[in-house]
mmCIF file of C-alpha atoms and ligand atoms in Angstrom:
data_model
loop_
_atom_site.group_PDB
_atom_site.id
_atom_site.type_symbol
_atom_site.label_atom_id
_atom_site.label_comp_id
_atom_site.label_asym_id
_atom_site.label_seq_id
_atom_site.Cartn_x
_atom_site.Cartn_y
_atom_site.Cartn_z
ATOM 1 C CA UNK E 1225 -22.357 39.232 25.194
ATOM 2 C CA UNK E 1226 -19.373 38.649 26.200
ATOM 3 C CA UNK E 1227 -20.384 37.882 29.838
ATOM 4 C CA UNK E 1228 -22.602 35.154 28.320
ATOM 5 C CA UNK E 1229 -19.527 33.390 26.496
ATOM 6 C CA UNK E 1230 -17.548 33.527 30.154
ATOM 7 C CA UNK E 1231 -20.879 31.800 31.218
ATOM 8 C CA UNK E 1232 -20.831 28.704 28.649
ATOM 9 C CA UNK E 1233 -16.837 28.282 28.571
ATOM 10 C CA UNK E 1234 -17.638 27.707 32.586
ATOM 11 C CA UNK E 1235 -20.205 25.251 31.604
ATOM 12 C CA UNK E 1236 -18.328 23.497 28.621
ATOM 13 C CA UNK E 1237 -15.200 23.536 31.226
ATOM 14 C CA UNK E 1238 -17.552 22.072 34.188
ATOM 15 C CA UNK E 1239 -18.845 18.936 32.252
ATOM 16 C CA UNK E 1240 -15.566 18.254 30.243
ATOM 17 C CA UNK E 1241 -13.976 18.022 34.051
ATOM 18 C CA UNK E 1242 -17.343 15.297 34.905
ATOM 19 C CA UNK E 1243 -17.586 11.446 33.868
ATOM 20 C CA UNK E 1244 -19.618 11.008 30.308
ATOM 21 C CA UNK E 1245 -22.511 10.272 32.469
ATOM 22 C CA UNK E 1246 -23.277 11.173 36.336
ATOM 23 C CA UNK E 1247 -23.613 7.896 37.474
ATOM 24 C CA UNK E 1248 -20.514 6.808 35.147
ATOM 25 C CA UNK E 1249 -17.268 6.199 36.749
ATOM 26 C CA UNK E 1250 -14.310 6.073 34.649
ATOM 27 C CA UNK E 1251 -10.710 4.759 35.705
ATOM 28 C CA UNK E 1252 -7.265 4.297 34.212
ATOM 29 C CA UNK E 1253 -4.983 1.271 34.109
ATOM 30 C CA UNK E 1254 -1.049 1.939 33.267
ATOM 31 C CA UNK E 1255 0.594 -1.299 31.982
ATOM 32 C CA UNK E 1256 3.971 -0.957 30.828
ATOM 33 C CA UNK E 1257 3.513 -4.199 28.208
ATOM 34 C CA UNK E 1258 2.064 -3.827 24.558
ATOM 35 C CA UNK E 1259 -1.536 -4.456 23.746
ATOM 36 C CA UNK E 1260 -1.390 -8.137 22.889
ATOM 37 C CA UNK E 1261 1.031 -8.894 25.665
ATOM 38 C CA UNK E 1262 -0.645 -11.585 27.940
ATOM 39 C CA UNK E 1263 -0.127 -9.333 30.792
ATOM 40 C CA UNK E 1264 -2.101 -6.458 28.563
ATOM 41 C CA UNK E 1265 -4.555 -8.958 27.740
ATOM 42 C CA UNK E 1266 -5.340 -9.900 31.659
ATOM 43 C CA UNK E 1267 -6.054 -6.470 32.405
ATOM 44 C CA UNK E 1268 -8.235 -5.977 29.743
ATOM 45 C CA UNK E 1269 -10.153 -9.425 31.080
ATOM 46 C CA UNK E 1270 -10.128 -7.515 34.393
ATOM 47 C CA UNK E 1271 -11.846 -4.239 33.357
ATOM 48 C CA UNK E 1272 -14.264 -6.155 31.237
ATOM 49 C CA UNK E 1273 -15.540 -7.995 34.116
ATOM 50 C CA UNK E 1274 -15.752 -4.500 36.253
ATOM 51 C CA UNK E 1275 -18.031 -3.022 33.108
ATOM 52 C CA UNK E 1276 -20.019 -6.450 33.144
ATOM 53 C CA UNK E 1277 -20.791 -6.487 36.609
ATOM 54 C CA UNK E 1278 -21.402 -2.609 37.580
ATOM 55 C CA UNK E 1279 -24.045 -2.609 33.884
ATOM 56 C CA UNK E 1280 -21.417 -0.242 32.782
ATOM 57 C CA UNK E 1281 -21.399 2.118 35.428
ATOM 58 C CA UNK E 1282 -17.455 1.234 35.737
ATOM 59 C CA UNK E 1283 -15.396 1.611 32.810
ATOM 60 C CA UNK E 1284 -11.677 0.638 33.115
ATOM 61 C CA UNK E 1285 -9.322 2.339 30.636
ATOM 62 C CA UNK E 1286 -6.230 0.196 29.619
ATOM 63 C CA UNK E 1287 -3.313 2.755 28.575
ATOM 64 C CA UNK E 1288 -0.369 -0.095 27.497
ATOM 65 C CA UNK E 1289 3.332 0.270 26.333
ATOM 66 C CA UNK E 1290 3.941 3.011 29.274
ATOM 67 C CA UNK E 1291 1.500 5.793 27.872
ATOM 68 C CA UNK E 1292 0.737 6.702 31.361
ATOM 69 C CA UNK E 1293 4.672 6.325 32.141
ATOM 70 C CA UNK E 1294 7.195 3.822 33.035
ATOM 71 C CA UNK E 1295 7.115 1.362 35.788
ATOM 72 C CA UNK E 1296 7.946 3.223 38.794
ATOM 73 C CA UNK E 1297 6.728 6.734 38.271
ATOM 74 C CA UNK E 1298 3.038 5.202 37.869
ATOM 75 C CA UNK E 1299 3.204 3.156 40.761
ATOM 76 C CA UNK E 1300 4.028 6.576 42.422
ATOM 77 C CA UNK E 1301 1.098 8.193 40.525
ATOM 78 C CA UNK E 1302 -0.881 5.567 41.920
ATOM 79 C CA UNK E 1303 0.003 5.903 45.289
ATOM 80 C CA UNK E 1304 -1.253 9.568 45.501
ATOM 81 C CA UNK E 1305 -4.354 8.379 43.030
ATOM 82 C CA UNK E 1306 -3.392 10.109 40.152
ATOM 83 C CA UNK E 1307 -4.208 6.814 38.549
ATOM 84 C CA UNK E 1308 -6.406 4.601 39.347
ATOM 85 C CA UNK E 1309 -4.833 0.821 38.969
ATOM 86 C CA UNK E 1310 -1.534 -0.733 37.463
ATOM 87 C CA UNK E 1311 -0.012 -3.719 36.744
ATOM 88 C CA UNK E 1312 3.674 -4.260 38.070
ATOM 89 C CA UNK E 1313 6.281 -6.546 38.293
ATOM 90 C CA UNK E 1314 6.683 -6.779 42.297
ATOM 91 C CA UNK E 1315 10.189 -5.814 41.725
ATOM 92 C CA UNK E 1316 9.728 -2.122 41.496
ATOM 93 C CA UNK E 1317 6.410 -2.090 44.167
ATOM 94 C CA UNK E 1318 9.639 -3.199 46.564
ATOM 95 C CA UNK E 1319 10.900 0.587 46.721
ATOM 96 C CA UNK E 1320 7.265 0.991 48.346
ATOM 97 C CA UNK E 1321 6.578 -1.698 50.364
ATOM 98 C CA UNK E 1322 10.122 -3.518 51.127
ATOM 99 C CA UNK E 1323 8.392 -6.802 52.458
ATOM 100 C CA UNK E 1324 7.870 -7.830 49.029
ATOM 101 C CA UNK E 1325 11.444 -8.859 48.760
ATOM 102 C CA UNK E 1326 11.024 -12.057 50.519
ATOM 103 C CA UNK E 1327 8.388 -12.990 47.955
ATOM 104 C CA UNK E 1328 11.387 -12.762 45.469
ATOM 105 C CA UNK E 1329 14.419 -14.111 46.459
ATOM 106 C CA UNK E 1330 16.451 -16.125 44.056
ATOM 107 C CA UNK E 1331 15.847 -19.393 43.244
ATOM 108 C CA UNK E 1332 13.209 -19.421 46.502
ATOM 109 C CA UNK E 1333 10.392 -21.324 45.092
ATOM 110 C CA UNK E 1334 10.973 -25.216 43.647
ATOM 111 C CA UNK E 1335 8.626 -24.526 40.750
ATOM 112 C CA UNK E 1336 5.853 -22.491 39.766
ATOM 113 C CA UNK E 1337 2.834 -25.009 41.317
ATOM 114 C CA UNK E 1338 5.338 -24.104 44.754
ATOM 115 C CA UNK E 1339 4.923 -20.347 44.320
ATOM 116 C CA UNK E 1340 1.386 -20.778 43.158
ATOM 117 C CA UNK E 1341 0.673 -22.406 46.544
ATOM 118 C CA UNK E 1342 2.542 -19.782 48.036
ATOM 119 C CA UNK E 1343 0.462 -16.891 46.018
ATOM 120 C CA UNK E 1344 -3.227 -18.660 46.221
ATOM 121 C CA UNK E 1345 -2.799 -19.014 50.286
ATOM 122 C CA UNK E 1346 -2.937 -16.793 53.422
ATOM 123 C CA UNK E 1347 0.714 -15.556 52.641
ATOM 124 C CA UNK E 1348 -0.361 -14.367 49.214
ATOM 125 C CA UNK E 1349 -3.561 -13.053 50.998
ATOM 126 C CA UNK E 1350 -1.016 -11.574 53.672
ATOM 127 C CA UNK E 1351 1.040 -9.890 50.924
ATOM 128 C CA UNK E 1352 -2.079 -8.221 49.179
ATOM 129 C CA UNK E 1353 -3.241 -6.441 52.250
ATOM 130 C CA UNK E 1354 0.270 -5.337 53.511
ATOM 131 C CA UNK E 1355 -0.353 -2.893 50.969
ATOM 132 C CA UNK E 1356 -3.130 -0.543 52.472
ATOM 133 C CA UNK E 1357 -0.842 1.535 54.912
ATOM 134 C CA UNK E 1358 0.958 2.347 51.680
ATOM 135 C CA UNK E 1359 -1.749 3.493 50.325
ATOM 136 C CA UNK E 1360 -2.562 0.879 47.693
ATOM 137 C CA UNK E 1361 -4.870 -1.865 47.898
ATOM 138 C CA UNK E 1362 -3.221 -5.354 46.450
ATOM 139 C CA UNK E 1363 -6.210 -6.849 43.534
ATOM 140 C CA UNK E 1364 -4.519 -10.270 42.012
ATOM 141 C CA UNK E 1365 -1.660 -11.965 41.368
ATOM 142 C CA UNK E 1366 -0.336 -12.531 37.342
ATOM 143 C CA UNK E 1367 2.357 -15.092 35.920
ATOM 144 C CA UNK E 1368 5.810 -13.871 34.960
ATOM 145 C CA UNK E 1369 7.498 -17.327 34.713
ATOM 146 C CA UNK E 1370 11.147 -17.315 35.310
ATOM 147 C CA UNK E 1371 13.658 -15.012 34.638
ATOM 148 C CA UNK E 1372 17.119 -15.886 33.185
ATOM 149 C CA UNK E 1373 19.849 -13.885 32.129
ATOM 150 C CA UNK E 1374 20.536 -12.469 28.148
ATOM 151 C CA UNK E 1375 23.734 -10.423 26.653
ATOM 152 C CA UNK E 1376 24.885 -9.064 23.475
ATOM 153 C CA UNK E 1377 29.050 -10.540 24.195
ATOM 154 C CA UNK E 1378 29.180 -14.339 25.278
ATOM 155 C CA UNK E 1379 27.608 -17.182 26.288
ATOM 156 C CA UNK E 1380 27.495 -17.199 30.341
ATOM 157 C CA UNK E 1381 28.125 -20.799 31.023
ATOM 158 C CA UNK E 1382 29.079 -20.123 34.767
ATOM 159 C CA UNK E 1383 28.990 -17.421 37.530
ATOM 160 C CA UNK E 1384 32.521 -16.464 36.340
ATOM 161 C CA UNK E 1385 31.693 -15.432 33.075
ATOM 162 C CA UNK E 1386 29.205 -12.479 34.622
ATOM 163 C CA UNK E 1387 32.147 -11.027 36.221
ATOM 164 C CA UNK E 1388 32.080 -7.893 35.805
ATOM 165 C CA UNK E 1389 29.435 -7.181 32.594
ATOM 166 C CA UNK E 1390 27.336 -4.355 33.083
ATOM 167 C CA UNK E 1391 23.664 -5.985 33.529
ATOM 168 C CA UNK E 1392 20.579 -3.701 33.628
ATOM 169 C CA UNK E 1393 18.031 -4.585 36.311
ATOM 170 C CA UNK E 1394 14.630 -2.995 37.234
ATOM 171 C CA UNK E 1395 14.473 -0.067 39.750
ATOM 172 C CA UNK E 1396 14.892 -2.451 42.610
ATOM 173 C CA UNK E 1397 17.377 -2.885 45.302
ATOM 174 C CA UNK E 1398 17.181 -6.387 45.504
ATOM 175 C CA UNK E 1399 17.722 -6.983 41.768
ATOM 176 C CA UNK E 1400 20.731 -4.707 42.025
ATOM 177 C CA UNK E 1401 21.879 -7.197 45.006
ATOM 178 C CA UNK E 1402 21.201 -9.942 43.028
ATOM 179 C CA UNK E 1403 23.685 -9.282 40.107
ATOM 180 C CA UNK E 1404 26.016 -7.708 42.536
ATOM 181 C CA UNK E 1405 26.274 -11.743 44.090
ATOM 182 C CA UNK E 1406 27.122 -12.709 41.153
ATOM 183 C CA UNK E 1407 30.150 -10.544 40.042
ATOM 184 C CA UNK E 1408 28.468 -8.258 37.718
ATOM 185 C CA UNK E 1409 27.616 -4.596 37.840
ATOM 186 C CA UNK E 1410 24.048 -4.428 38.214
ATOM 187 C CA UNK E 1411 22.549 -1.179 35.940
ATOM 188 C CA UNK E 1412 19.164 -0.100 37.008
ATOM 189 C CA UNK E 1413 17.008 1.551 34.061
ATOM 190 C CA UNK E 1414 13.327 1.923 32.982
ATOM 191 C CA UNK E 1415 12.578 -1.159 30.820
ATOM 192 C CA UNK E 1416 11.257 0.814 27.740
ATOM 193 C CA UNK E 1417 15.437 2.096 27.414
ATOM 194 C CA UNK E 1418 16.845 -1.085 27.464
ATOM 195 C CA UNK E 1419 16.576 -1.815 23.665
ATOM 196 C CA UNK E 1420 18.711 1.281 22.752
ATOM 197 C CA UNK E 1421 21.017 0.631 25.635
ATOM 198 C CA UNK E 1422 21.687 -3.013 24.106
ATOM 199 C CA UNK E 1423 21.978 -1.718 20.957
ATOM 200 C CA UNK E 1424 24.704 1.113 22.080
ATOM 201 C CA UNK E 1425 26.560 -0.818 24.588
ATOM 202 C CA UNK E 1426 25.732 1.621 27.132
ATOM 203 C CA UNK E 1427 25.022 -1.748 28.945
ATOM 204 C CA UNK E 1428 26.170 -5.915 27.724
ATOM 205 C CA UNK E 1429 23.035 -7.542 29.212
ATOM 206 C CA UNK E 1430 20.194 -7.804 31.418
ATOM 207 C CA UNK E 1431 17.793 -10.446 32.507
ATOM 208 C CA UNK E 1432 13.718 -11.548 31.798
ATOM 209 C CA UNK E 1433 11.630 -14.060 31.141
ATOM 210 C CA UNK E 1434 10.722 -15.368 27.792
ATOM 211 C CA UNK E 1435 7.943 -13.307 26.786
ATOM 212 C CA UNK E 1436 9.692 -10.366 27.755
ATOM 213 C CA UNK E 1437 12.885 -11.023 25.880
ATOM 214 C CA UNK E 1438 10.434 -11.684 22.958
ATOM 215 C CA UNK E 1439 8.070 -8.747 22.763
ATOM 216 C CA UNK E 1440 10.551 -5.988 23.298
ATOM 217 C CA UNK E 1441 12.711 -7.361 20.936
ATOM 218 C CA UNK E 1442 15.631 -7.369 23.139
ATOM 219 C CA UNK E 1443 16.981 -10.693 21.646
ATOM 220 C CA UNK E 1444 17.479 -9.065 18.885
ATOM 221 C CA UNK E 1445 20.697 -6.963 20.058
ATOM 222 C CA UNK E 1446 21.403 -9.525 22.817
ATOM 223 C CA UNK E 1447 21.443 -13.106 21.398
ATOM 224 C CA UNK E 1448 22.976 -15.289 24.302
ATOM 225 C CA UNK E 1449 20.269 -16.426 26.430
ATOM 226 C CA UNK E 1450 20.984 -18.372 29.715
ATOM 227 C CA UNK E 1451 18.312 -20.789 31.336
ATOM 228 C CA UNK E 1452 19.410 -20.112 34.963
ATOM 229 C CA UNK E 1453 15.946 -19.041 36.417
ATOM 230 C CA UNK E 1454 17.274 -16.917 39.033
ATOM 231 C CA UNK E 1455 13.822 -15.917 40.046
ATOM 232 C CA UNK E 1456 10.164 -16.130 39.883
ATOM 233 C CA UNK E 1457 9.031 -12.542 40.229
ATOM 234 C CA UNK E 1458 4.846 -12.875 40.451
ATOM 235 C CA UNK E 1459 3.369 -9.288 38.684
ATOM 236 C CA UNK E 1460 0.545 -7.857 40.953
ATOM 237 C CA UNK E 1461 -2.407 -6.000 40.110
ATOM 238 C CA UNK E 1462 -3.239 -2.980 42.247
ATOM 239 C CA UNK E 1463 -5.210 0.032 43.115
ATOM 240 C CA UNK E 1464 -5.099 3.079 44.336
ATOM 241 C CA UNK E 1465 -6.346 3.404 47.950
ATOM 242 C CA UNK E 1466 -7.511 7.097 47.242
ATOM 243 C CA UNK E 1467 -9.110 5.960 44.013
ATOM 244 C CA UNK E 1468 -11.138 2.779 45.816
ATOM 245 C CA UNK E 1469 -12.088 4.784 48.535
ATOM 246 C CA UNK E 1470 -13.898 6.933 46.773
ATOM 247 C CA UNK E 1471 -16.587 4.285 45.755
ATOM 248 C CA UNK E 1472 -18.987 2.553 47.511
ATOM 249 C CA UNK E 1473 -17.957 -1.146 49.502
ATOM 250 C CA UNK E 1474 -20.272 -2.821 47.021
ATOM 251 C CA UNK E 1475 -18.297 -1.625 43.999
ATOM 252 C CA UNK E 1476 -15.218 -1.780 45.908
ATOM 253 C CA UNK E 1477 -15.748 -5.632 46.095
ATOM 254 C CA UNK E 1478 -17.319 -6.088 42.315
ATOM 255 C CA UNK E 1479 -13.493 -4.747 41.572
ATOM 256 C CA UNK E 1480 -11.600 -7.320 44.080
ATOM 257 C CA UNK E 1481 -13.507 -9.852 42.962
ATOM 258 C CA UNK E 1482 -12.712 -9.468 39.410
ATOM 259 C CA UNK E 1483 -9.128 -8.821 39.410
ATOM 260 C CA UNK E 1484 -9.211 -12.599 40.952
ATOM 261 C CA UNK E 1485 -11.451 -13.759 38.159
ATOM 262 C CA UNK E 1486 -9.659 -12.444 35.785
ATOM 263 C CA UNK E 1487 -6.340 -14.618 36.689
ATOM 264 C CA UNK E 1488 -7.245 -18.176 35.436
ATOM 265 C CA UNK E 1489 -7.296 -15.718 31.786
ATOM 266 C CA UNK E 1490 -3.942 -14.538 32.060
ATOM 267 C CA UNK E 1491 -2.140 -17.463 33.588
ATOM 268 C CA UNK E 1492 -3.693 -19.238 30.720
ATOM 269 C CA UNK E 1493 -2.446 -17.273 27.984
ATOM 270 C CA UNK E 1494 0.998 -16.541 29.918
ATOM 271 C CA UNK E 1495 1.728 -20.326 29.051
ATOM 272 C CA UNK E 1496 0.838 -20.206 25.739
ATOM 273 C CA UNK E 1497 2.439 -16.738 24.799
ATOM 274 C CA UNK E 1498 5.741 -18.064 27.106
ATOM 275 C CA UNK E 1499 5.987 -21.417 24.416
ATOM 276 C CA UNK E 1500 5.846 -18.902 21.404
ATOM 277 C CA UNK E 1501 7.988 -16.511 22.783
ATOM 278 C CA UNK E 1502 10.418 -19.596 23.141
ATOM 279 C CA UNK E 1503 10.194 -20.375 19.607
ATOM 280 C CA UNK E 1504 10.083 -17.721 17.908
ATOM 281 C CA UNK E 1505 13.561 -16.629 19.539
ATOM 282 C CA UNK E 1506 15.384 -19.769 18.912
ATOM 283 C CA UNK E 1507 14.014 -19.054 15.180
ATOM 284 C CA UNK E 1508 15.499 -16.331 14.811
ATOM 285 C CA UNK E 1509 18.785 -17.128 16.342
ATOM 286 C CA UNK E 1510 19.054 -16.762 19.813
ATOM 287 C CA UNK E 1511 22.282 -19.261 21.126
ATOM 288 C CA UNK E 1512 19.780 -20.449 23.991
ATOM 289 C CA UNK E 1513 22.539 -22.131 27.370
ATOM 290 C CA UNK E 1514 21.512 -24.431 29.530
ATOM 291 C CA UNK E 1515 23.249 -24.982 32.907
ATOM 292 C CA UNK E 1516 25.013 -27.833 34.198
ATOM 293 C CA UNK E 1517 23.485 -29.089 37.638
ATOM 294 C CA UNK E 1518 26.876 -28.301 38.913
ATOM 295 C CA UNK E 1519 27.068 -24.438 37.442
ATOM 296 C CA UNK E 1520 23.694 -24.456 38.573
ATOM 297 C CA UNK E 1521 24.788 -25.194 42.424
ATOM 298 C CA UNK E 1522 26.944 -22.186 41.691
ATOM 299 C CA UNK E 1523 24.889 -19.807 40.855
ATOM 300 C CA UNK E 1524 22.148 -20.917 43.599
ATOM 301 C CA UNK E 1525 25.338 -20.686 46.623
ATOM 302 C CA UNK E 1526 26.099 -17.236 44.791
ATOM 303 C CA UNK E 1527 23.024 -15.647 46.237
ATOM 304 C CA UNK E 1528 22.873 -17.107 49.478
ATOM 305 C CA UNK E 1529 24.324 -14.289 51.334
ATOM 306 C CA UNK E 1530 21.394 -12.638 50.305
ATOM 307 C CA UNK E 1531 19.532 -14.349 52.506
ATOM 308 C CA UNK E 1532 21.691 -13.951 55.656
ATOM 309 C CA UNK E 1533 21.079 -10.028 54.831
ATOM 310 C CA UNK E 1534 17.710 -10.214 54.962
ATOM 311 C CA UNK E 1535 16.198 -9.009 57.657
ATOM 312 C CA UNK E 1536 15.198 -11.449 60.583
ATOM 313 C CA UNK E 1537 11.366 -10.804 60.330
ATOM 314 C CA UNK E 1538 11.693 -11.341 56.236
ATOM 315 C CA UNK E 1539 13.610 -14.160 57.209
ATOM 316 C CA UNK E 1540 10.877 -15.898 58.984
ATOM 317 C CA UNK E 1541 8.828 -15.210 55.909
ATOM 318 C CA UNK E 1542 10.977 -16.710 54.000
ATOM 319 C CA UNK E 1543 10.860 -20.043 56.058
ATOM 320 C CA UNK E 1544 7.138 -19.702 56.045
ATOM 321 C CA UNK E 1545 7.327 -19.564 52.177
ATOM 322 C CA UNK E 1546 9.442 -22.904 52.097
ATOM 323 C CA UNK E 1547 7.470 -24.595 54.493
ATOM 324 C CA UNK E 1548 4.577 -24.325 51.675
ATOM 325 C CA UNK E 1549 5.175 -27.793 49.823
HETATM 326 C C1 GTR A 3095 8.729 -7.775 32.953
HETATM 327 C C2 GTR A 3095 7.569 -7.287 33.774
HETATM 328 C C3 GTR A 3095 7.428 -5.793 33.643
HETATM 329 C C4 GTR A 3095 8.736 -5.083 33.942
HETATM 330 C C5 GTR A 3095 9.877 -5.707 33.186
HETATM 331 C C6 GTR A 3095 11.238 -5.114 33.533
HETATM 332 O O1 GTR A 3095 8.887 -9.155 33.113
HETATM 333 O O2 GTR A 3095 6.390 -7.886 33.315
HETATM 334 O O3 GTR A 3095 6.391 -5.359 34.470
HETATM 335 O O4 GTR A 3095 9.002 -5.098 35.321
HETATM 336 O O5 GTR A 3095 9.917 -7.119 33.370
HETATM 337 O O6 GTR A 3095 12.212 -5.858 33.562
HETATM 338 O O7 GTR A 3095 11.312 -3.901 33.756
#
């Protein structure tokens, strides 16, 4: 009796470990944003496609608002193929492959068609398949518009009204450069903490783009909002080399091919959602600042020196970057 129950708790334990079906594979997706952010929305356009094109044999679970962790602890997770894809700002991928700085620099593209150019070419291209000896294999590129600047004390008119505010940046060492250049203290932190760390004053500020500032609710606990567009950080979609590997070229492509298809979607609703986010935050009270060309110039020679740090091979790929008109 009791040897037969050992028997079928092995067997309930063998086919709870196994896919619903043999020939069914299925794979997770960590995304940091909420369900019906349009960031959210691409990579549910993504694993859609995947299901479409294997007849199902692919299914591509979407955990949103962190469940599978924050930012940089699943782009570790993914790295050793403990899940399967994620969606990331390229800020945080940085820690992991450090070339992805020069696709980042402040104020280094002269619009978005520039770093779409940039993105859509062979240096895009380049970028996605520096990733392999890291152990992740780059999918797509997503729109994260601009990023500007937002705290809960004082309109920042200037670079001399940063001095010295505590400013929370993601877990990258380029963002903490970035608001060092500037005269502030630069606070790195998990985006899902930064509401409460408004709200308590642990921190005055930190920076995003327009959806973001929207959707987490930060403007409500930090109402001045800057328009100085210090940078256009593109999010990437990637997989885990471990987790690709283990399926066959054919489906490895089906997969590569629809993270691309599934771009036009979110790019597409990124401009929409970035227009409401807009408006619904000057609604509700946010004291929106513009620059003045000339503050602008200040800001932009600010973060020059961050340049002459970078390193001579990033700073070719910098030039290559400009040369892209
Ligand atoms: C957002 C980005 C997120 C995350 C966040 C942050 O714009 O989409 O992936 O990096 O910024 O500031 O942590």
């Amino acid at each position: 009796m009791k040897k037969g129950i050992l028997v079928l708790t092995a067997l309930a334990l063998l086919f709870a470990a196994l896919p619903a079906t043999a020939d069914t594979v299925v794979l997770r997706l960590g995304e940091t944003h909420v369900a019906d952010y349009p960031t959210t929305k691409g990579n549910y356009e993504f694993a859609r496609l995947v299901e479409e094109r294997t007849g199902g044999r692919i299914k591509i679970e979407v955990y949103h608002s962190s469940q599978l962790g924050q930012e940089k602890a699943v782009i570790e997770q993914v790295q050793f193929g403990a899940i399967d894809f994620t969606r990331v700002s390229i800020s945080p991928l940085s820690a992991f492959a450090p070339a992805f700085d020069a696709l980042q620099m402040p104020y280094l593209y002269s619009g978005e068609e520039h770093m779409w150019k940039v993105l859509n070419g062979p240096i895009g291209e380049e970028f996605l398949s520096s990733l392999e000896p890291a152990n992740f294999i780059g999918l797509a590129w997503f729109d994260s518009g601009a990023r500007n600047f937002y705290n809960s004390k004082k309109e920042i008119k200037s670079v001399a009204d940063l001095k010295g505010m505590k400013i929370r940046v993601q877990e990258s060492k380029l963002m903490m450069g970035l608001v060092s250049a500037l005269g502030a203290v630069p606070t790195p932190m998990p985006f899902g903490e930064v509401y409460s760390a408004l709200q308590t004053g642990v921190i005055d500020g930190a920076e995003n783009n327009w959806p973001s500032y929207f959707s987490t609710s930060h403007y409500e606990v930090a109402k001045y909002f800057t328009l100085d567009g210090h940078t256009r950080v593109p999010e990437i979609l990637i997989a885990s080399k471990i987790s690709m590997d283990r399926l066959s070229k054919e489906d490895q492509e089906i997969i590569k091919q629809a993270a691309k298809d599934s771009m036009p979607y979110q790019i597409k609703l990124w401009k929409e959602f970035e227009k409401v986010s807009e408006d619904k935050v000057r609604a509700a009270g946010s004291i929106i600042t513009e620059l003045t060309p000339e503050a602008l110039v200040e800001f932009q020679n600010a973060m020059k020196p961050m340049y002459d740090a970078l390193s001579p091979e990033l700073q070719e790929v910098v030039k290559k970057i400009r040369d892209v008109q």
